[in-house]
C-alpha cells in the first residue's frame, strides 16, 4: 500500500587527560546541580495539565506523516480525537512548524501553536509551545501524533503517575514487547527498577542475554511515545547539552536520565503501536477493520 497525505549522536599526558576529563565532568555536574536547584519546587502539587501534540511535516523516514490517510481521516486528527477523551487534560493543542498541518488541524477544530523549525525533537517543540500558551500549567503531556489509537486511559495514567511521584520530573508508559519486534530499531525498549523508575532505553533488545536470542520467558518492555513532564523541567530541558547515550541511540529521553533526573514508567496494555514507517499504515488500518473501529 502507498499511503497518501490528506487533510478531512606517557605519565604527564595521562595526568593531563585525567585533568581535562575531571574539568569536563565537573562542568556537567555543575549544570545538573544548577538544574536540580532550579527544580527545587517540583514537590508542589501538579494540578493544571495541558496536552501537546507535536507534529512536523519533514521526516527522513516518512515525510508528511501527520497528514497520512488512516481510513478516511488524517492521522493527526485521529490522535487529537482520542486525546480529547482523556479526563486529566485541562487543554489540548497541536504544536507544529508546518502551515499545511496547521491548516488541517484548524479544519477539524484543534487549537494550533506555531513553533520554530529549529526544534530538534518533540520535547523541544513542546517546550517552545509551553512558552506561548497564555495560561500556566504544571504538567505537560507530549502526545505523539503518530499514535492514532492512543487510549485516553494511558494519557491519564502517565499524568497521575507524575503527580504521585514528586521526585520524578518525567513520566512515560511501556507495554509488552512482541517477539517479532525484538530486533526492530524502530521499536524502543526499556528497563525499569523495582519501584518503576526508568533505568535505560534502547533501540536494541534490553536486557540482552549471552545466547543472543529472545528469551520467551522474559517480560521485555516496549516504550510508548507518550510522556509527561514537570513544567519547570520542560523549560530547562532545551538548555541541557546533548549527551553521549542520547546521541548514540537517538533517543531524547536518555538526556533526562544521563543528567540524573528520575523518570516514572507505568506498565499498560496496548495492543497496537504507532506509525513509524509507511508500512505501518496498512497494519493500523487492518487492526481497525478487524475491530470495527471507525
Short mmCIF file of C-alpha atoms in Angstrom, two decimals, residues 37-278:
data_model
loop_
_atom_site.label_atom_id
_atom_site.label_comp_id
_atom_site.label_asym_id
_atom_site.label_seq_id
_atom_site.Cartn_x
_atom_site.Cartn_y
_atom_site.Cartn_z
CA UNK A 37 18.24 23.68 42.25
CA UNK A 38 16.04 25.36 39.65
CA UNK A 39 13.59 22.49 40.04
CA UNK A 40 13.53 22.86 43.80
CA UNK A 41 9.80 23.48 43.77
CA UNK A 42 8.94 20.27 41.93
CA UNK A 43 7.35 18.81 45.07
CA UNK A 44 4.43 21.20 44.67
CA UNK A 45 1.01 19.90 43.71
CA UNK A 46 0.90 19.46 39.94
CA UNK A 47 -2.71 20.18 39.15
CA UNK A 48 -3.12 22.01 35.84
CA UNK A 49 -2.41 19.80 32.82
CA UNK A 50 -2.05 20.56 29.11
CA UNK A 51 -1.69 18.00 26.34
CA UNK A 52 0.53 18.98 23.40
CA UNK A 53 0.67 17.01 20.15
CA UNK A 54 3.95 17.93 18.39
CA UNK A 55 3.79 17.46 14.63
CA UNK A 56 6.25 18.12 11.83
CA UNK A 57 5.93 17.54 8.11
CA UNK A 58 9.60 16.95 7.27
CA UNK A 59 10.65 13.46 8.35
CA UNK A 60 13.53 11.43 6.95
CA UNK A 61 11.61 8.15 7.29
CA UNK A 62 8.07 9.32 6.47
CA UNK A 63 7.54 12.81 5.07
CA UNK A 64 4.11 14.25 5.72
CA UNK A 65 3.31 11.55 8.28
CA UNK A 66 0.82 13.57 10.40
CA UNK A 67 -1.43 14.05 7.36
CA UNK A 68 -1.41 10.46 6.12
CA UNK A 69 -4.83 8.95 5.48
CA UNK A 70 -5.96 6.45 8.12
CA UNK A 71 -9.32 5.09 6.91
CA UNK A 72 -10.52 8.45 5.68
CA UNK A 73 -9.09 10.79 8.31
CA UNK A 74 -5.63 12.36 8.66
CA UNK A 75 -3.65 10.60 11.38
CA UNK A 76 -3.20 13.79 13.40
CA UNK A 77 -6.98 14.16 13.61
CA UNK A 78 -7.40 10.62 14.92
CA UNK A 79 -4.74 11.28 17.58
CA UNK A 80 -6.42 14.54 18.58
CA UNK A 81 -9.89 12.97 18.82
CA UNK A 82 -8.62 10.13 21.03
CA UNK A 83 -6.65 12.55 23.22
CA UNK A 84 -9.71 14.74 23.79
CA UNK A 85 -11.27 11.83 25.69
CA UNK A 86 -8.61 11.97 28.44
CA UNK A 87 -10.14 13.27 31.67
CA UNK A 88 -6.94 14.74 33.16
CA UNK A 89 -6.31 17.29 30.40
CA UNK A 90 -7.42 20.87 31.01
CA UNK A 91 -6.41 21.86 27.47
CA UNK A 92 -5.16 20.21 24.28
CA UNK A 93 -3.17 21.80 21.44
CA UNK A 94 -1.20 20.82 18.34
CA UNK A 95 2.31 22.30 18.04
CA UNK A 96 3.73 22.40 14.51
CA UNK A 97 6.14 24.29 12.26
CA UNK A 98 4.22 23.50 9.09
CA UNK A 99 1.32 25.53 7.73
CA UNK A 100 -0.22 22.53 5.92
CA UNK A 101 -0.52 20.67 9.21
CA UNK A 102 -1.79 23.79 10.98
CA UNK A 103 -4.49 24.38 8.36
CA UNK A 104 -5.59 20.76 8.51
CA UNK A 105 -5.82 20.82 12.32
CA UNK A 106 -7.75 24.06 12.44
CA UNK A 107 -10.15 22.47 9.95
CA UNK A 108 -11.24 19.82 12.45
CA UNK A 109 -11.35 22.25 15.40
CA UNK A 110 -7.96 21.85 17.06
CA UNK A 111 -6.10 24.71 18.71
CA UNK A 112 -2.72 25.19 17.00
CA UNK A 113 0.51 26.77 18.17
CA UNK A 114 3.14 27.54 15.53
CA UNK A 115 6.68 26.63 16.57
CA UNK A 116 10.16 27.03 15.11
CA UNK A 117 11.66 24.72 12.51
CA UNK A 118 14.80 24.59 14.67
CA UNK A 119 13.20 22.29 17.28
CA UNK A 120 15.31 19.12 17.28
CA UNK A 121 12.65 16.82 18.72
CA UNK A 122 9.13 16.67 20.09
CA UNK A 123 10.21 17.61 23.61
CA UNK A 124 11.80 20.84 22.43
CA UNK A 125 8.69 21.60 20.38
CA UNK A 126 6.54 21.09 23.48
CA UNK A 127 8.86 23.36 25.46
CA UNK A 128 8.52 26.16 22.93
CA UNK A 129 4.75 25.72 22.75
CA UNK A 130 4.54 25.92 26.55
CA UNK A 131 6.15 29.38 26.47
CA UNK A 132 3.47 30.56 24.04
CA UNK A 133 0.45 29.34 25.99
CA UNK A 134 -1.48 32.09 27.72
CA UNK A 135 -2.27 30.04 30.84
CA UNK A 136 0.22 28.41 33.20
CA UNK A 137 0.37 24.63 33.52
CA UNK A 138 2.08 22.27 35.97
CA UNK A 139 2.17 19.14 33.81
CA UNK A 140 2.69 18.94 30.05
CA UNK A 141 1.82 15.74 28.21
CA UNK A 142 3.69 15.08 24.96
CA UNK A 143 1.24 13.02 22.90
CA UNK A 144 2.87 11.58 19.79
CA UNK A 145 0.94 12.50 16.65
CA UNK A 146 1.70 9.07 15.17
CA UNK A 147 -0.40 7.22 17.76
CA UNK A 148 -3.85 7.33 16.12
CA UNK A 149 -5.24 4.71 18.51
CA UNK A 150 -3.79 6.06 21.75
CA UNK A 151 -6.01 5.14 24.68
CA UNK A 152 -7.11 8.15 26.75
CA UNK A 153 -6.59 5.98 29.84
CA UNK A 154 -2.86 5.86 29.06
CA UNK A 155 -2.74 9.65 28.91
CA UNK A 156 -4.48 9.83 32.28
CA UNK A 157 -2.13 7.16 33.62
CA UNK A 158 1.11 9.00 32.86
CA UNK A 159 -0.33 12.23 34.27
CA UNK A 160 -1.36 10.58 37.55
CA UNK A 161 1.99 8.76 37.76
CA UNK A 162 3.87 12.07 37.62
CA UNK A 163 1.51 13.71 40.08
CA UNK A 164 2.11 10.82 42.51
CA UNK A 165 5.93 10.87 42.17
CA UNK A 166 7.24 14.24 43.39
CA UNK A 167 10.84 13.07 42.96
CA UNK A 168 10.32 12.50 39.22
CA UNK A 169 10.30 15.19 36.51
CA UNK A 170 9.15 12.91 33.71
CA UNK A 171 6.74 10.00 33.28
CA UNK A 172 6.04 7.67 30.39
CA UNK A 173 4.44 4.33 29.54
CA UNK A 174 5.54 0.92 28.33
CA UNK A 175 3.79 -2.23 27.22
CA UNK A 176 4.77 -5.82 26.49
CA UNK A 177 7.18 -6.27 23.59
CA UNK A 178 6.11 -8.65 20.86
CA UNK A 179 8.80 -11.21 19.92
CA UNK A 180 8.74 -10.13 16.27
CA UNK A 181 9.65 -6.56 17.35
CA UNK A 182 12.65 -7.61 19.47
CA UNK A 183 15.32 -6.56 16.96
CA UNK A 184 13.42 -3.75 15.22
CA UNK A 185 15.32 -0.49 15.92
CA UNK A 186 12.11 1.47 15.40
CA UNK A 187 10.63 -0.23 18.49
CA UNK A 188 12.30 1.31 21.54
CA UNK A 189 12.78 -0.99 24.53
CA UNK A 190 13.11 -0.02 28.17
CA UNK A 191 14.07 -1.47 31.55
CA UNK A 192 12.93 -0.21 34.96
CA UNK A 193 13.90 -0.70 38.61
CA UNK A 194 11.78 -2.31 41.31
CA UNK A 195 9.97 0.97 42.00
CA UNK A 196 9.02 1.61 38.40
CA UNK A 197 11.68 4.21 37.62
CA UNK A 198 13.44 4.05 34.26
CA UNK A 199 16.96 2.60 34.12
CA UNK A 200 17.58 2.72 30.37
CA UNK A 201 16.03 2.92 26.91
CA UNK A 202 17.48 1.38 23.75
CA UNK A 203 16.74 0.61 20.14
CA UNK A 204 18.42 -2.72 20.73
CA UNK A 205 16.96 -5.56 22.76
CA UNK A 206 17.41 -4.98 26.50
CA UNK A 207 18.26 -6.82 28.56
CA UNK A 208 20.40 -8.79 26.09
CA UNK A 209 21.38 -12.30 27.19
CA UNK A 210 24.59 -14.14 26.25
CA UNK A 211 22.77 -16.52 23.90
CA UNK A 212 21.87 -13.59 21.66
CA UNK A 213 18.31 -14.89 21.36
CA UNK A 214 14.98 -13.67 22.63
CA UNK A 215 14.05 -15.32 25.92
CA UNK A 216 10.34 -16.18 25.60
CA UNK A 217 10.03 -16.24 29.40
CA UNK A 218 11.35 -12.70 29.96
CA UNK A 219 8.89 -9.77 30.16
CA UNK A 220 10.58 -7.39 27.72
CA UNK A 221 9.06 -3.91 27.65
CA UNK A 222 8.29 -1.70 24.66
CA UNK A 223 8.38 2.06 25.23
CA UNK A 224 5.32 4.00 24.09
CA UNK A 225 5.87 7.51 22.78
CA UNK A 226 3.64 9.33 25.25
CA UNK A 227 5.41 11.20 28.04
CA UNK A 228 4.62 13.90 30.57
CA UNK A 229 6.90 16.47 32.16
CA UNK A 230 7.02 18.77 35.12
CA UNK A 231 6.63 22.26 33.62
CA UNK A 232 9.74 23.66 35.31
CA UNK A 233 11.84 20.80 33.95
CA UNK A 234 10.46 21.22 30.44
CA UNK A 235 11.53 24.86 30.43
CA UNK A 236 15.17 23.98 31.12
CA UNK A 237 15.29 20.82 29.00
CA UNK A 238 16.36 22.56 25.74
CA UNK A 239 19.30 24.15 27.60
CA UNK A 240 20.72 20.80 28.67
CA UNK A 241 23.52 19.79 26.32
CA UNK A 242 23.08 16.64 24.20
CA UNK A 243 24.52 13.60 25.95
CA UNK A 244 26.56 10.69 24.57
CA UNK A 245 23.93 7.99 25.05
CA UNK A 246 21.19 10.23 23.69
CA UNK A 247 23.20 10.89 20.54
CA UNK A 248 24.23 7.27 20.05
CA UNK A 249 20.71 5.86 20.44
CA UNK A 250 18.95 8.94 19.05
CA UNK A 251 16.53 8.85 21.99
CA UNK A 252 15.70 12.15 23.66
CA UNK A 253 14.61 10.58 26.96
CA UNK A 254 18.18 9.40 27.58
CA UNK A 255 19.27 13.00 28.08
CA UNK A 256 16.92 13.12 31.06
CA UNK A 257 18.47 10.01 32.63
CA UNK A 258 22.07 10.99 31.83
CA UNK A 259 21.56 14.27 33.68
CA UNK A 260 20.46 12.40 36.79
CA UNK A 261 16.72 13.02 36.73
CA UNK A 262 14.12 10.43 37.67
CA UNK A 263 11.56 9.13 35.23
CA UNK A 264 8.49 7.14 36.23
CA UNK A 265 7.31 4.37 33.89
CA UNK A 266 3.86 2.81 34.03
CA UNK A 267 3.10 -0.59 32.51
CA UNK A 268 -0.03 -0.68 30.34
CA UNK A 269 -1.81 -3.00 27.95
CA UNK A 270 -1.53 -1.51 24.48
CA UNK A 271 -2.21 -3.81 21.58
CA UNK A 272 -1.35 -1.61 18.63
CA UNK A 273 1.74 0.55 18.14
CA UNK A 274 2.35 3.87 16.44
CA UNK A 275 3.13 4.64 12.82
CA UNK A 276 6.89 4.84 12.24
CA UNK A 277 7.06 3.91 8.54
CA UNK A 278 4.63 3.86 5.57
#
